[in-house]
GROMACS .gro file of C-alpha atoms in nm:
model
  188
    1ILE     CA    1   1.203   0.361   2.008
    2ARG     CA    2   1.543   0.197   2.003
    3GLY     CA    3   1.451  -0.125   2.191
    4PRO     CA    4   1.570  -0.285   2.514
    5ASN     CA    5   1.944  -0.256   2.429
    6PRO     CA    6   1.970   0.078   2.250
    7GLY     CA    7   2.347   0.100   2.240
    8ALA     CA    8   2.507   0.440   2.195
    9PHE     CA    9   2.279   0.745   2.250
   10TYR     CA   10   2.333   0.858   1.890
   11GLY     CA   11   2.168   0.558   1.730
   12LEU     CA   12   1.937   0.612   1.441
   13ALA     CA   13   1.586   0.487   1.508
   14ARG     CA   14   1.330   0.343   1.259
   15THR     CA   15   1.571   0.225   0.995
   16GLY     CA   16   1.612  -0.114   0.839
   17PRO     CA   17   1.643  -0.286   0.496
   18TYR     CA   18   1.326  -0.090   0.393
   19SER     CA   19   1.525   0.230   0.423
   20PHE     CA   20   1.721   0.127   0.114
   21ALA     CA   21   1.440   0.017  -0.120
   22SER     CA   22   1.437   0.168  -0.468
   23THR     CA   23   1.057   0.213  -0.501
   24TYR     CA   24   0.796   0.315  -0.249
   25VAL     CA   25   0.418   0.389  -0.239
   26ALA     CA   26   0.389   0.694  -0.015
   27PHE     CA   27   0.062   0.830   0.123
   28ARG     CA   28  -0.037   1.101   0.371
   29LYS     CA   29  -0.110   1.003   0.724
   30ASP     CA   30  -0.342   1.295   0.777
   31THR     CA   31  -0.546   1.578   0.619
   32LYS     CA   32  -0.626   1.450   0.264
   33TRP     CA   33  -0.598   1.090   0.142
   34CYS     CA   34  -0.375   1.044  -0.161
   35ALA     CA   35  -0.090   0.819  -0.268
   36THR     CA   36   0.200   0.843  -0.501
   37VAL     CA   37   0.492   0.628  -0.625
   38VAL     CA   38   0.837   0.748  -0.526
   39GLY     CA   39   1.160   0.625  -0.672
   40MET     CA   40   1.518   0.736  -0.707
   41GLN     CA   41   1.549   1.099  -0.815
   42THR     CA   42   1.823   1.271  -1.011
   43VAL     CA   43   1.946   1.567  -0.807
   44PRO     CA   44   2.075   1.892  -0.961
   45TRP     CA   45   2.436   1.779  -0.954
   46GLY     CA   46   2.353   1.467  -1.151
   47ASP     CA   47   2.352   1.185  -0.892
   48ASP     CA   48   2.056   0.957  -0.840
   49LYS     CA   49   1.941   0.974  -0.478
   50ARG     CA   50   1.692   0.798  -0.260
   51LEU     CA   51   1.437   1.033  -0.098
   52VAL     CA   52   1.384   1.043   0.275
   53PHE     CA   53   1.029   1.067   0.407
   54GLN     CA   54   0.913   1.312   0.675
   55SER     CA   55   0.669   1.246   0.946
   56HIS     CA   56   0.353   1.333   0.748
   57ALA     CA   57   0.403   1.065   0.487
   58VAL     CA   58   0.384   0.690   0.532
   59SER     CA   59   0.563   0.467   0.286
   60MET     CA   60   0.532   0.106   0.177
   61CYS     CA   61   0.802  -0.077  -0.010
   62GLU     CA   62   0.777  -0.447   0.072
   63ARG     CA   63   0.528  -0.731   0.084
   64LEU     CA   64   0.442  -0.928   0.396
   65ASP     CA   65   0.706  -1.182   0.296
   66GLY     CA   66   0.973  -0.911   0.314
   67ALA     CA   67   1.045  -0.894  -0.059
   68PHE     CA   68   1.064  -0.541  -0.205
   69ILE     CA   69   0.794  -0.432  -0.444
   70ASN     CA   70   0.897  -0.328  -0.798
   71THR     CA   71   0.790  -0.014  -0.978
   72ASN     CA   72   0.494  -0.173  -1.154
   73GLU     CA   73   0.376  -0.326  -0.827
   74ALA     CA   74   0.404   0.015  -0.662
   75HIS     CA   75   0.189   0.169  -0.935
   76TYR     CA   76  -0.067  -0.107  -0.894
   77ILE     CA   77  -0.098  -0.039  -0.519
   78CYS     CA   78  -0.104   0.337  -0.583
   79ALA     CA   79  -0.386   0.312  -0.835
   80ILE     CA   80  -0.596   0.110  -0.579
   81PHE     CA   81  -0.519   0.359  -0.300
   82ASN     CA   82  -0.623   0.651  -0.523
   83THR     CA   83  -0.956   0.509  -0.628
   84PRO     CA   84  -1.260   0.715  -0.517
   85ILE     CA   85  -1.406   0.419  -0.331
   86VAL     CA   86  -1.089   0.371  -0.119
   87GLU     CA   87  -1.070   0.747  -0.053
   88ARG     CA   88  -1.430   0.742   0.067
   89PHE     CA   89  -1.368   0.436   0.278
   90ILE     CA   90  -1.059   0.594   0.442
   91ALA     CA   91  -1.244   0.918   0.504
   92GLY     CA   92  -1.541   0.739   0.645
   93THR     CA   93  -1.344   0.512   0.881
   94SER     CA   94  -1.079   0.754   0.997
   95ASP     CA   95  -1.049   1.098   1.151
   96ASN     CA   96  -0.876   1.308   0.890
   97ARG     CA   97  -0.629   1.426   1.154
   98SER     CA   98  -0.478   1.075   1.150
   99PHE     CA   99  -0.519   0.800   0.890
  100LYS     CA  100  -0.410   0.448   0.978
  101VAL     CA  101  -0.049   0.375   0.880
  102ARG     CA  102  -0.162   0.029   0.772
  103PRO     CA  103  -0.463   0.109   0.560
  104PRO     CA  104  -0.745  -0.144   0.607
  105VAL     CA  105  -0.792  -0.185   0.231
  106VAL     CA  106  -0.799  -0.508   0.042
  107VAL     CA  107  -0.513  -0.512  -0.202
  108PRO     CA  108  -0.501  -0.851  -0.388
  109ARG     CA  109  -0.144  -0.971  -0.457
  110TYR     CA  110  -0.005  -0.817  -0.772
  111ASP     CA  111  -0.008  -1.045  -1.069
  112PRO     CA  112   0.180  -0.914  -1.377
  113ASP     CA  113  -0.005  -1.168  -1.593
  114ASP     CA  114  -0.348  -1.025  -1.503
  115ARG     CA  115  -0.443  -0.765  -1.764
  116ARG     CA  116  -0.656  -0.574  -1.509
  117HIS     CA  117  -0.357  -0.543  -1.276
  118MET     CA  118  -0.149  -0.417  -1.566
  119ARG     CA  119  -0.429  -0.169  -1.656
  120LEU     CA  120  -0.408  -0.029  -1.304
  121VAL     CA  121  -0.028   0.005  -1.347
  122ALA     CA  122  -0.081   0.195  -1.676
  123LEU     CA  123  -0.346   0.422  -1.524
  124SER     CA  124  -0.126   0.516  -1.226
  125LYS     CA  125   0.164   0.590  -1.452
  126MET     CA  126  -0.068   0.803  -1.673
  127ALA     CA  127  -0.182   0.997  -1.366
  128HIS     CA  128   0.177   1.055  -1.258
  129ARG     CA  129   0.280   1.174  -1.605
  130SER     CA  130  -0.033   1.381  -1.681
  131PRO     CA  131  -0.188   1.529  -1.365
  132GLU     CA  132  -0.471   1.682  -1.572
  133ARG     CA  133  -0.589   1.320  -1.642
  134ARG     CA  134  -0.579   1.221  -1.277
  135ASP     CA  135  -0.960   1.217  -1.226
  136GLU     CA  136  -1.009   1.005  -1.542
  137ALA     CA  137  -0.739   0.761  -1.418
  138ARG     CA  138  -0.903   0.741  -1.074
  139LEU     CA  139  -1.244   0.656  -1.211
  140GLU     CA  140  -1.115   0.394  -1.457
  141SER     CA  141  -0.895   0.251  -1.177
  142GLU     CA  142  -1.197   0.211  -0.955
  143ALA     CA  143  -1.384   0.011  -1.216
  144ALA     CA  144  -1.083  -0.223  -1.262
  145TYR     CA  145  -1.027  -0.254  -0.883
  146LEU     CA  146  -1.395  -0.339  -0.822
  147ALA     CA  147  -1.381  -0.606  -1.096
  148ILE     CA  148  -1.069  -0.758  -0.928
  149CYS     CA  149  -1.244  -0.744  -0.591
  150GLY     CA  150  -1.544  -0.922  -0.739
  151ASP     CA  151  -1.311  -1.212  -0.830
  152GLU     CA  152  -1.177  -1.197  -0.471
  153ALA     CA  153  -1.529  -1.240  -0.324
  154ILE     CA  154  -1.469  -1.606  -0.242
  155ASP     CA  155  -1.149  -1.516  -0.065
  156ALA     CA  156  -1.335  -1.244   0.123
  157ARG     CA  157  -1.591  -1.504   0.245
  158VAL     CA  158  -1.303  -1.726   0.356
  159ALA     CA  159  -1.147  -1.434   0.544
  160ALA     CA  160  -1.480  -1.349   0.708
  161THR     CA  161  -1.511  -1.710   0.826
  162HIS     CA  162  -1.164  -1.696   0.975
  163LEU     CA  163  -1.226  -1.364   1.142
  164ARG     CA  164  -1.550  -1.498   1.292
  165GLU     CA  165  -1.359  -1.790   1.435
  166ILE     CA  166  -1.111  -1.550   1.593
  167GLU     CA  167  -1.396  -1.340   1.738
  168GLU     CA  168  -1.567  -1.650   1.874
  169GLY     CA  169  -1.249  -1.760   2.046
  170LYS     CA  170  -1.206  -2.081   1.844
  171VAL     CA  171  -0.860  -1.975   1.742
  172ARG     CA  172  -0.588  -1.824   1.959
  173LEU     CA  173  -0.478  -1.471   1.890
  174VAL     CA  174  -0.309  -1.465   1.549
  175SER     CA  175  -0.059  -1.225   1.404
  176GLY     CA  176  -0.097  -1.069   1.061
  177ASP     CA  177   0.148  -1.320   0.916
  178LEU     CA  178  -0.055  -1.619   1.044
  179LEU     CA  179  -0.379  -1.463   0.917
  180GLU     CA  180  -0.202  -1.411   0.584
  181GLN     CA  181  -0.115  -1.775   0.569
  182ARG     CA  182  -0.479  -1.871   0.649
  183ILE     CA  183  -0.647  -1.658   0.386
  184GLY     CA  184  -0.396  -1.655   0.107
  185SER     CA  185  -0.368  -1.355  -0.117
  186LEU     CA  186  -0.650  -1.142   0.028
  187ILE     CA  187  -0.410  -0.939   0.243
  188TYR     CA  188  -0.125  -0.786   0.049
   0.00000   0.00000   0.00000
């Protein structure tokens, strides 16, 4: 866990710059698929504190380029993760005892100038504020997400072409970062 040169026996594993982000998208790694946005919380004595995640929650706070996501971006991702179609996909491709910690879900790069992206942000915030409207937000989010994915269809065909090249051995094994460079914004 601590690498080839672990140092003192009391080292703290699995920490890095991501441990100090101000906003996360958290989702369960097992049992029931759902996601939420987590930020700083005011504790009873008045301080704002960062929450620590336990082993049954996975969190995401940065893009592939290492930049931290902001609150709106987190709500955008959360809205997509909570759509019924994504929930069905995760359930259909995973054993509910263990979901993938890197969900194989297309999340187009967040664009604050895209009204549909901003609609997903608003719907996620509404679901967080008003849990009784959660189902309404999920259904409307799905329609917006599918519309965005429709626009990404060309990118999906490009990705499929590159993946076929990899499968056929025309390209050496590539990392997620190199694949990201090759297919642009298809992978978040």
